[in-house]
JSON list of C-alpha atoms in Angstrom, two decimals:
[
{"chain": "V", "resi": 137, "resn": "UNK", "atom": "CA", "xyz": [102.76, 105.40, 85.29]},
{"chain": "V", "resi": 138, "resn": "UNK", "atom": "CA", "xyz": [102.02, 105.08, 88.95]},
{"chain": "V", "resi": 139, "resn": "UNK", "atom": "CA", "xyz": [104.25, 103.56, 91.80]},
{"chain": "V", "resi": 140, "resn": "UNK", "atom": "CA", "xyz": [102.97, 101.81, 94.77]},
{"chain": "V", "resi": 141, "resn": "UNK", "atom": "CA", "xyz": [105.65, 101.55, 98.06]},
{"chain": "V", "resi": 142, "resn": "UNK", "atom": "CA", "xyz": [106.16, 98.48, 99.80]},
{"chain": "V", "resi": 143, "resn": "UNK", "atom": "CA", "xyz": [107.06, 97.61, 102.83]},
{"chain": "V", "resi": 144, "resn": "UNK", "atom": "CA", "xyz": [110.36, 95.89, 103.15]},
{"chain": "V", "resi": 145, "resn": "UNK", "atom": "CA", "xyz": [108.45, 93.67, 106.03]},
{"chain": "V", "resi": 146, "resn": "UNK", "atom": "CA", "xyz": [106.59, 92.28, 103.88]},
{"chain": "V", "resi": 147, "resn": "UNK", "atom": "CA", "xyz": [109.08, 89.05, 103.66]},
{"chain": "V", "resi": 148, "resn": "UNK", "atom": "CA", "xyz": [108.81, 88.77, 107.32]},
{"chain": "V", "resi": 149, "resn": "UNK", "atom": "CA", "xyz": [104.81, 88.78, 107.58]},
{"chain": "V", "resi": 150, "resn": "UNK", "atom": "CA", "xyz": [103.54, 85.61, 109.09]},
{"chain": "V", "resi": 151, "resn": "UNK", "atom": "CA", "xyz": [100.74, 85.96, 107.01]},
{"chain": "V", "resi": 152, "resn": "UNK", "atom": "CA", "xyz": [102.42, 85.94, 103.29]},
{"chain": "V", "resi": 153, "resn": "UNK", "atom": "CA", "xyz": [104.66, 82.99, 104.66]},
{"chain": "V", "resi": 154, "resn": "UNK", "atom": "CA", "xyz": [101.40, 80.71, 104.86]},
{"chain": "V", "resi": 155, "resn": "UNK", "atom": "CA", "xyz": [100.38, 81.93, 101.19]},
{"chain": "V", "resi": 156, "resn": "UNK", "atom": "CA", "xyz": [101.12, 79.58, 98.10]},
{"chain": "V", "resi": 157, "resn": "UNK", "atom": "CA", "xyz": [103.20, 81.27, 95.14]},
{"chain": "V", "resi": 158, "resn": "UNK", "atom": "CA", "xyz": [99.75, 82.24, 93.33]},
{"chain": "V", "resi": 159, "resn": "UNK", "atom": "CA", "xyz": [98.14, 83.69, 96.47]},
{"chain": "V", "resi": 160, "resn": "UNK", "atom": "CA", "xyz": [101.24, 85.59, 97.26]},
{"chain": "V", "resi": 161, "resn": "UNK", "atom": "CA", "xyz": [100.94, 86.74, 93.39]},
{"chain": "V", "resi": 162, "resn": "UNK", "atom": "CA", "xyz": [97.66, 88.21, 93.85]},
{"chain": "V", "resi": 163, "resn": "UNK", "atom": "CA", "xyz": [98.09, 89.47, 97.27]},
{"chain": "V", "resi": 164, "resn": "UNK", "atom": "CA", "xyz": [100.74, 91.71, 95.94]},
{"chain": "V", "resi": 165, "resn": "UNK", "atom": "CA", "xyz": [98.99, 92.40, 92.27]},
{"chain": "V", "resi": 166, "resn": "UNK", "atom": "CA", "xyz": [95.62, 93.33, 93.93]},
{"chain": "V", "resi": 167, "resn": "UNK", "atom": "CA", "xyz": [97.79, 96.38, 95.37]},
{"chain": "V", "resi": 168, "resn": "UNK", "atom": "CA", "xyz": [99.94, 97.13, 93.46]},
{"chain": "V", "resi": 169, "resn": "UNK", "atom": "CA", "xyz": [98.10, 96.99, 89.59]},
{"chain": "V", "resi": 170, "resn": "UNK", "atom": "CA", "xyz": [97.43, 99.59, 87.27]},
{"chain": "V", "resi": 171, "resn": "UNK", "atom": "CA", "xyz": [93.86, 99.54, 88.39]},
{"chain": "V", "resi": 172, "resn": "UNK", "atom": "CA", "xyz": [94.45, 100.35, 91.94]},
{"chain": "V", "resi": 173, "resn": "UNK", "atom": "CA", "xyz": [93.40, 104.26, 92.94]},
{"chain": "V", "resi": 174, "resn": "UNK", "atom": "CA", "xyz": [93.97, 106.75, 95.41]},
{"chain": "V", "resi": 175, "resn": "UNK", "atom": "CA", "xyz": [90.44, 105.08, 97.18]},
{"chain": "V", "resi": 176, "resn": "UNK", "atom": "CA", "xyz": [91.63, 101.43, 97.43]},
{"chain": "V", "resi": 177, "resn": "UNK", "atom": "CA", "xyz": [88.04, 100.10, 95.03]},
{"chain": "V", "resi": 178, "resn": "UNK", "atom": "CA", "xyz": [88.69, 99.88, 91.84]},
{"chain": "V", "resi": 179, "resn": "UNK", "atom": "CA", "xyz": [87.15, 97.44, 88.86]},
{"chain": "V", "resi": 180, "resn": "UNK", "atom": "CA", "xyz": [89.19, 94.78, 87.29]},
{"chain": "V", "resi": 181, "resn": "UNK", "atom": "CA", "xyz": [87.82, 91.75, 85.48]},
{"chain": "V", "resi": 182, "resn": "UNK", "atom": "CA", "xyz": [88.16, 88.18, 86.20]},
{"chain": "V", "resi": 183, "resn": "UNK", "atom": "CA", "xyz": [89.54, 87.20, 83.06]},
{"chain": "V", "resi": 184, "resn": "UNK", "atom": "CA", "xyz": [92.03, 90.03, 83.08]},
{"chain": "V", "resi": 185, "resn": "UNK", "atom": "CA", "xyz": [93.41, 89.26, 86.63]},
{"chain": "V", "resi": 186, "resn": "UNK", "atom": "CA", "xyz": [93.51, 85.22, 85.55]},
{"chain": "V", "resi": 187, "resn": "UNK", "atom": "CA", "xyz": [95.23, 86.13, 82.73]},
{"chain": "V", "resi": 188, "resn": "UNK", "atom": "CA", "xyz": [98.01, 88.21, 84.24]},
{"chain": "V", "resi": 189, "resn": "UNK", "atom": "CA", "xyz": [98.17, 85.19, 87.10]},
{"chain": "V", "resi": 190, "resn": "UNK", "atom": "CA", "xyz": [98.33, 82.45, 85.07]},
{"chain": "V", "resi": 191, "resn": "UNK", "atom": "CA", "xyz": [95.04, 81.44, 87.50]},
{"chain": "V", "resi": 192, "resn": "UNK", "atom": "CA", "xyz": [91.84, 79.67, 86.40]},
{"chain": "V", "resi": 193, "resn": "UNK", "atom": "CA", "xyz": [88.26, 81.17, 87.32]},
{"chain": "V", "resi": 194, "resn": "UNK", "atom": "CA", "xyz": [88.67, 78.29, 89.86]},
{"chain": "V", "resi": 195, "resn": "UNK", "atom": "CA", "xyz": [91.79, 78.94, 91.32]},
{"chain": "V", "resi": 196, "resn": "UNK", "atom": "CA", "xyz": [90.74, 82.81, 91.24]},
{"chain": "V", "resi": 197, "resn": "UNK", "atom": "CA", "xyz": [87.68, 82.03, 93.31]},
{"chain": "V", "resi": 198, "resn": "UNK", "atom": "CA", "xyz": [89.19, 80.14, 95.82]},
{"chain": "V", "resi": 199, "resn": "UNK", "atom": "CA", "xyz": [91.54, 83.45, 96.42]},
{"chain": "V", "resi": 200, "resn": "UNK", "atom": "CA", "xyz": [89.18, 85.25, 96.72]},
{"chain": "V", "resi": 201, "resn": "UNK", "atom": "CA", "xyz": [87.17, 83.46, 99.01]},
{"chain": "V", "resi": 202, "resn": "UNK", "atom": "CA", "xyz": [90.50, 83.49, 100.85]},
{"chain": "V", "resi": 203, "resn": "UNK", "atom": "CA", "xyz": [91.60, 86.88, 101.15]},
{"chain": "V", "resi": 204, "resn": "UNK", "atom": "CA", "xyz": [87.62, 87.99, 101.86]},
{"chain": "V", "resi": 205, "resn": "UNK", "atom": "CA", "xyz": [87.58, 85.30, 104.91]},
{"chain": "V", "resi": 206, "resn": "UNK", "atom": "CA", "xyz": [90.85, 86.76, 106.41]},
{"chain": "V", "resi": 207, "resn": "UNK", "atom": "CA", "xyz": [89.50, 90.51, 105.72]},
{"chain": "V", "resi": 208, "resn": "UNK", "atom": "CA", "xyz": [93.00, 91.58, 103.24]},
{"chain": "V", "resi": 209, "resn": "UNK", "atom": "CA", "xyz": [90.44, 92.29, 100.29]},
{"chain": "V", "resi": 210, "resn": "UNK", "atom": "CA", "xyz": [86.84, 91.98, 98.91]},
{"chain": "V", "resi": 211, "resn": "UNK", "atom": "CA", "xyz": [85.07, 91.55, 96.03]},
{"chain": "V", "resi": 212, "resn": "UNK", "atom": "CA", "xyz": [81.77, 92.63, 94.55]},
{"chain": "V", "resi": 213, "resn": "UNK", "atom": "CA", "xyz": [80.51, 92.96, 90.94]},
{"chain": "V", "resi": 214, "resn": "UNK", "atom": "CA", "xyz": [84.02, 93.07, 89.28]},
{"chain": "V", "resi": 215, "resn": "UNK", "atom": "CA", "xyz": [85.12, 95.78, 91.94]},
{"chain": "V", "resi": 216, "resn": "UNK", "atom": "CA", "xyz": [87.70, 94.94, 94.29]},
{"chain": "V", "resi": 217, "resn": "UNK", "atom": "CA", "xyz": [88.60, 96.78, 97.77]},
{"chain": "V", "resi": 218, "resn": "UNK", "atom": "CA", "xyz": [91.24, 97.04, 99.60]},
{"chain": "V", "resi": 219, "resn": "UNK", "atom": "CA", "xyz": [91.06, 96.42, 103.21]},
{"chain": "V", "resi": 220, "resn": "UNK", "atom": "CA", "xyz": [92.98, 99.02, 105.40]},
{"chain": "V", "resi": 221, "resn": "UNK", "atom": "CA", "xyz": [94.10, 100.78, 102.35]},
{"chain": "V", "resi": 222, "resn": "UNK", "atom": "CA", "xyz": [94.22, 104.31, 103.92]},
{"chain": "V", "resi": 223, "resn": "UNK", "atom": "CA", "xyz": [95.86, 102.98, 106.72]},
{"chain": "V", "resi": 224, "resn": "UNK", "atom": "CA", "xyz": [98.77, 101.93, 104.35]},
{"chain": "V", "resi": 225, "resn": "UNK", "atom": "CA", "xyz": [98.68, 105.04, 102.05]},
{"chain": "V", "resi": 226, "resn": "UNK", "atom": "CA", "xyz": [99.21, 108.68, 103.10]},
{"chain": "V", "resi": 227, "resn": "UNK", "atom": "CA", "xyz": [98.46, 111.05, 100.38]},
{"chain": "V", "resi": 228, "resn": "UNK", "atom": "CA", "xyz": [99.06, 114.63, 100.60]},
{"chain": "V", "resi": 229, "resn": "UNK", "atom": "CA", "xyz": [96.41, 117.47, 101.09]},
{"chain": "V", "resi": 230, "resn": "UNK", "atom": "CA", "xyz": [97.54, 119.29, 98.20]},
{"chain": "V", "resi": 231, "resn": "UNK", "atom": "CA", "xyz": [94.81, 120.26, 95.94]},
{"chain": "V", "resi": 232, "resn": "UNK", "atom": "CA", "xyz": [95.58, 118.64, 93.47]},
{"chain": "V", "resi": 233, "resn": "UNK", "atom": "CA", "xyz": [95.92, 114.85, 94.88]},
{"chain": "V", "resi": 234, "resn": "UNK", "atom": "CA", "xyz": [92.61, 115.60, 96.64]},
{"chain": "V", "resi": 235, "resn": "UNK", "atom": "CA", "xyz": [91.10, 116.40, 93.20]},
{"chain": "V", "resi": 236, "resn": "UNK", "atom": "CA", "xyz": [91.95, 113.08, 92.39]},
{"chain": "V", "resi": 237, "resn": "UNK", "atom": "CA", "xyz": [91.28, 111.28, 95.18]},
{"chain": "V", "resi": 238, "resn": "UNK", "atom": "CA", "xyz": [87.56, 112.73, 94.81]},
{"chain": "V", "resi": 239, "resn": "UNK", "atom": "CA", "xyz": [87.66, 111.85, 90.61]},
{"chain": "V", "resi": 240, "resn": "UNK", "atom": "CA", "xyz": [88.68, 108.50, 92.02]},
{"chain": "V", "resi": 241, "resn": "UNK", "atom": "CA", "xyz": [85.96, 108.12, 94.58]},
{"chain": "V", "resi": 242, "resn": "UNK", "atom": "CA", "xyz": [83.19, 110.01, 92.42]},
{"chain": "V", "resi": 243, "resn": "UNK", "atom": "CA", "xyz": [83.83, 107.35, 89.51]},
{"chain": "V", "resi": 244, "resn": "UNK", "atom": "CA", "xyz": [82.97, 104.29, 91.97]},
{"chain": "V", "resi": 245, "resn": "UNK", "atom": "CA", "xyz": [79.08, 103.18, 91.53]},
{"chain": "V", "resi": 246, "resn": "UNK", "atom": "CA", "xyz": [76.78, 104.46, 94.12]},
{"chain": "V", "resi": 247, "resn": "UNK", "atom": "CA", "xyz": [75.86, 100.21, 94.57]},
{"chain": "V", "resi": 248, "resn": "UNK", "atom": "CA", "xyz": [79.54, 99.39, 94.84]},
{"chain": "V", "resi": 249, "resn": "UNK", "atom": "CA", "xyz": [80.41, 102.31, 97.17]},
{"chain": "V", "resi": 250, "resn": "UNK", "atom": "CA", "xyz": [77.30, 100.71, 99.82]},
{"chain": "V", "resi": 251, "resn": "UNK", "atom": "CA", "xyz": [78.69, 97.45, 99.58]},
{"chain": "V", "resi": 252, "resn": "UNK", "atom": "CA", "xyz": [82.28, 97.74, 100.27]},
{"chain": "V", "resi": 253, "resn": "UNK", "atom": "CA", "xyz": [81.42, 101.03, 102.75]}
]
């Protein structure tokens, strides 16, 4: 099982106040999913994220098109990143979480990799 920290502040972001109870849904599952690695791209389908949201395809797309315009994620080929990810999550330099942090980044496709990067 992994954990993912939040910041207490988050209840006090201008931002989430102007998001409607299913973009506030994915804004905090797109971070905090079983998906989500130590890089901040990961894959997760459509139907799986609709599913868990209670969203249509619709309603998924305009999120998406959403959070891509105000630069809080992106979206490519079933991949999503995480905008200022790093910035958010300090990882240790033990061997160990670097060896995963490079499985992690190693596993993303070379085509998704030059989109997102």
């Amino acid at each position: 099982m992994k954990y993912r920290q939040i910041a207490t502040n988050i209840w006090e972001d201008n931002y989430i106040f102007d998001l409607s109870d299913k973009e506030f849904r994915a804004f905090t599952y797109f971070f905090t999913n079983h998906k989500v690695n130590m890089v901040g791209i990961y894959e997760l389908p459509d139907r799986i994220i609709c599913s868990t949201l209670g969203a249509t395809l619709g309603e998924l797309k305009e999120i998406k098109k959403k959070f891509e315009a105000d630069r809080k994620y992106f979206f490519f080929n079933g991949f999503i990143f995480i905008n200022n990810f790093s910035k958010h999550n300090h990882f240790s330099s033990v061997p160990t979480v670097m060896d995963t942090y490079l499985h992690d980044f190693n596993y993303i496709p070379q085509d998704v990799l030059k989109h997102f990067l």
